Coordinates of C-alpha atoms and ligand atoms in Angstrom, one line a residue:
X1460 CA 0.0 0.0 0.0
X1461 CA 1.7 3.0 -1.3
X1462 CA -1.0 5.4 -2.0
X1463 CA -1.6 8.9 0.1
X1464 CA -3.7 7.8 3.9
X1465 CA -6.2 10.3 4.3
X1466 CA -7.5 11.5 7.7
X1467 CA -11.2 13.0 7.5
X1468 CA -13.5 13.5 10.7
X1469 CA -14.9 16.3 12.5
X1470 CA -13.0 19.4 14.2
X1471 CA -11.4 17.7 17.5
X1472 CA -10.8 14.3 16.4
X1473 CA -7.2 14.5 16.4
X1474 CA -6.3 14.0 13.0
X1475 CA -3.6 16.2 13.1
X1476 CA -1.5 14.7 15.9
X1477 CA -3.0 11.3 14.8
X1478 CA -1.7 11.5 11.3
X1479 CA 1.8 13.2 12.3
X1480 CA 2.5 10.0 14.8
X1481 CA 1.6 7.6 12.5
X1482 CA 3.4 9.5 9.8
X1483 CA 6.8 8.7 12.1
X1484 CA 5.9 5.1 12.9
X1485 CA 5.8 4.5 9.1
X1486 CA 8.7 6.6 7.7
X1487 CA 6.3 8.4 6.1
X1488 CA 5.6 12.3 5.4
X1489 CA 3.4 14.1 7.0
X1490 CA 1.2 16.4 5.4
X1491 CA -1.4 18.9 7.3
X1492 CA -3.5 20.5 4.9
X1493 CA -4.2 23.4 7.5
X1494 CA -0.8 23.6 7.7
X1495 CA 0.2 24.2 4.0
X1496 CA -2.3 27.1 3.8
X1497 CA -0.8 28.9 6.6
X1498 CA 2.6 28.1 5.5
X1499 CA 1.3 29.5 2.1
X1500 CA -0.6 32.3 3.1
X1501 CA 1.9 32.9 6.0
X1502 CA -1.5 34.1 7.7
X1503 CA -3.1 31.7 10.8
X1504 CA -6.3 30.0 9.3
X1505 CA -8.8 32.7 11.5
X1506 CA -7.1 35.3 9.4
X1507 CA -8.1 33.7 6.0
X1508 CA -11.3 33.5 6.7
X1509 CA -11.2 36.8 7.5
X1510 CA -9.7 38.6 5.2
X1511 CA -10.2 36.1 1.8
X1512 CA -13.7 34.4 3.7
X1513 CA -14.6 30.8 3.6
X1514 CA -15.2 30.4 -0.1
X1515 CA -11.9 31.4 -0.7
X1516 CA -10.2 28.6 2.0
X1517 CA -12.6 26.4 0.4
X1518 CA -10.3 26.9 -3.0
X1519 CA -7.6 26.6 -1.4
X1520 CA -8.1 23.3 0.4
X1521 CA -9.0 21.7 -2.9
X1522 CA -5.5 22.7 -4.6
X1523 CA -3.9 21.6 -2.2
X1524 CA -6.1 18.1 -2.1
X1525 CA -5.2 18.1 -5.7
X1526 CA -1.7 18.4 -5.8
X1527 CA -1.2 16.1 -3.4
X1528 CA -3.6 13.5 -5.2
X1529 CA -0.6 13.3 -7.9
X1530 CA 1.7 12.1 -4.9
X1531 CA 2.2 8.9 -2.6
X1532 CA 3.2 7.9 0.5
X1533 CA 2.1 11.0 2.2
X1534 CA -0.3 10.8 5.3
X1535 CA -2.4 13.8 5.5
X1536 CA -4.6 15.4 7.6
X1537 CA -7.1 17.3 6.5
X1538 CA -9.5 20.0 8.1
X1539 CA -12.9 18.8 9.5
X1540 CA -14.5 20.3 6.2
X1541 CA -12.2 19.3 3.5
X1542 CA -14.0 16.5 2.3
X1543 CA -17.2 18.2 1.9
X1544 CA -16.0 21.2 -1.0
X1545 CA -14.9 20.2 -4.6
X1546 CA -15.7 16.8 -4.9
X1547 CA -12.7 16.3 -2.4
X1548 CA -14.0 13.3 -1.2
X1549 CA -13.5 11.4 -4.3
X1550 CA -10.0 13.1 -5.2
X1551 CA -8.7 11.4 -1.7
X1552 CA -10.6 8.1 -2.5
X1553 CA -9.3 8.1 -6.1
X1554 CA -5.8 8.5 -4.9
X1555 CA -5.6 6.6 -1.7
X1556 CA -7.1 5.4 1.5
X1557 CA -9.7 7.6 3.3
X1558 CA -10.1 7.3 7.0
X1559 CA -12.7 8.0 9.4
X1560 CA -11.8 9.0 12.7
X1561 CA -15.2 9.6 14.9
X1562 CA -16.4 10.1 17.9
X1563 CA -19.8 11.8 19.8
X1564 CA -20.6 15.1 19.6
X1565 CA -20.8 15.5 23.2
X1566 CA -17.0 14.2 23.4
X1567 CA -16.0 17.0 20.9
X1568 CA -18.0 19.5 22.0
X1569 CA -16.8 19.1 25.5
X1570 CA -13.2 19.1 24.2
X1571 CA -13.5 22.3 21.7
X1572 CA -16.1 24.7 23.4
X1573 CA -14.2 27.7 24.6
X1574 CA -11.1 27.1 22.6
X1575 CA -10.0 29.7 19.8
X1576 CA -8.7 29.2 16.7
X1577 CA -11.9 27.2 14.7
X1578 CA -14.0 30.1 12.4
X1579 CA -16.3 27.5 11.9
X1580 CA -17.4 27.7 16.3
X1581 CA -17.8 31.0 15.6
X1582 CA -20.9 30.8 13.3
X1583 CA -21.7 26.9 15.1
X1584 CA -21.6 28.3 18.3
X1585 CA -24.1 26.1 20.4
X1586 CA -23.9 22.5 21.1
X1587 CA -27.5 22.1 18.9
X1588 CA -25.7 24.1 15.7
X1589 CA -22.6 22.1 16.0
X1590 CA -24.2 18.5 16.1
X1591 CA -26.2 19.6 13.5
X1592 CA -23.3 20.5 11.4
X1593 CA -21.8 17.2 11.7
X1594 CA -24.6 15.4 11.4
X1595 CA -24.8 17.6 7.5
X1596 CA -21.3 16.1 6.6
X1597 CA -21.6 12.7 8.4
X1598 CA -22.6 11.1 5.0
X1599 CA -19.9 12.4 3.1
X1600 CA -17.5 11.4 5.8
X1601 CA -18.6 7.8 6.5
X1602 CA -17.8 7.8 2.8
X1603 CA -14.9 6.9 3.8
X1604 CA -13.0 3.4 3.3
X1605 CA -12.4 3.1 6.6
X1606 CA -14.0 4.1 10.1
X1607 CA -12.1 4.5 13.1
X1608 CA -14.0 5.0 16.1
X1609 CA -11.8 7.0 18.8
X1610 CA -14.1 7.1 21.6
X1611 CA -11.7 8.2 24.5
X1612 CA -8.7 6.2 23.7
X1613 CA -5.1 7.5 23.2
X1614 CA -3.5 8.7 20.5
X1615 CA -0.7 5.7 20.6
X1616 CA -4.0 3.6 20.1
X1617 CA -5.9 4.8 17.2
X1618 CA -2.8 4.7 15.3
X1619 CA -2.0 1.3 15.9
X1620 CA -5.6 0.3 15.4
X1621 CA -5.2 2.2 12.0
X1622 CA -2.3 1.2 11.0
X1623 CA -2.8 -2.5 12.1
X1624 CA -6.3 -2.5 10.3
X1625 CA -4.3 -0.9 6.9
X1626 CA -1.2 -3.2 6.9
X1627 CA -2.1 -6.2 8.4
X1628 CA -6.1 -7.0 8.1
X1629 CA -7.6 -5.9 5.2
Ligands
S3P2159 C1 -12.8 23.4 9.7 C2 -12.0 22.7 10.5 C3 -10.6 23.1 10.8 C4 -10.1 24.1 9.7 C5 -11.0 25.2 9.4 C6 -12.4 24.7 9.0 C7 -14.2 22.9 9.4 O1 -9.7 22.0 10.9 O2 -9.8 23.4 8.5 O3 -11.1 26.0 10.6 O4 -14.9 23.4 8.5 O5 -14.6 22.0 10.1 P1 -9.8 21.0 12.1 O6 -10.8 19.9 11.7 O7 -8.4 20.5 12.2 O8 -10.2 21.7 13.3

């Protein structure tokens, strides 16, 4: 299995930190797509939906989705949205493995609310909007080839589980 891993799943779920570790267990790179667009833009991600708006990050996500679709080996995490915009979903299952990483609501909301740095809790700013924003992209995300439930467990865990469940039983 050489193609891209893709992480998708709500804000919260760890696919940032989850993707990085398992990124160093298999000698693999490491690719945030929040990360590229701030590296890009040399502006945080609150600032370019402020200044350029969300359509505009929208557009951006899917370059980078796309150039990276032309690549392998590459485990990237993508922002809780990603997969929604541009027929992104398809790209990342075209051009690799798509993972799932889930868990409740009520875990994420517990974990997020009050923390800065997400536009999108801005405009979801109640536990009833948010829910009801995932519950809008949970059918593109269980889309995805593989689901990963993280209930409370460690990081250390869901990456073995995924990478286990990748390399060794599928
Ligand atoms: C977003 C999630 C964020 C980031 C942006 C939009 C979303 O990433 O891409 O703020 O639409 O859910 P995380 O899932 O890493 O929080």
């Amino acid at each position: 299995m050489d193609n891209n891993i893709y992480l998708i799943g709500f804000m919260g779920t760890g696919k940032s930190t989850v993707g990085k570790q398992m990124a160093e267990k298999l000698g693999w790179n490491h690719i945030d797509t929040d990360d590229v667009i701030e590296d890009k833009y040399k502006m945080s991600i609150p600032k370019v939906f402020e200044k350029f708006g969300e359509d505009s990050f929208r557009r951006l996500e899917n370059q980078v989705i796309s150039d990276l679709s032309a690549k392998s080996r590459n485990i990237v995490s993508t922002g809780g949205g990603t997969p929604i915009y541009h027929g992104n979903i398809d790209i990342m299952k075209d051009s690799g493995l798509v993972i799932h990483l889930e868990t409740s609501t009520d875990i994420l909301w517990k974990r997020l609310k009050g923390l800065g740095g997400r536009p999108i809790l801005k405009i979801y700013d109640t536990f009833e909007k948010f829910n009801r924003l995932y519950l809008d992209r949970k059918t593109v995300y269980d889309m995805a080839d593989m689901i990963i439930n993280i209930g409370e467990r460690s990081v250390i865990q869901v990456v073995d589980e995924c990478i286990d469940r990748i390399f060794y039983q599928r």
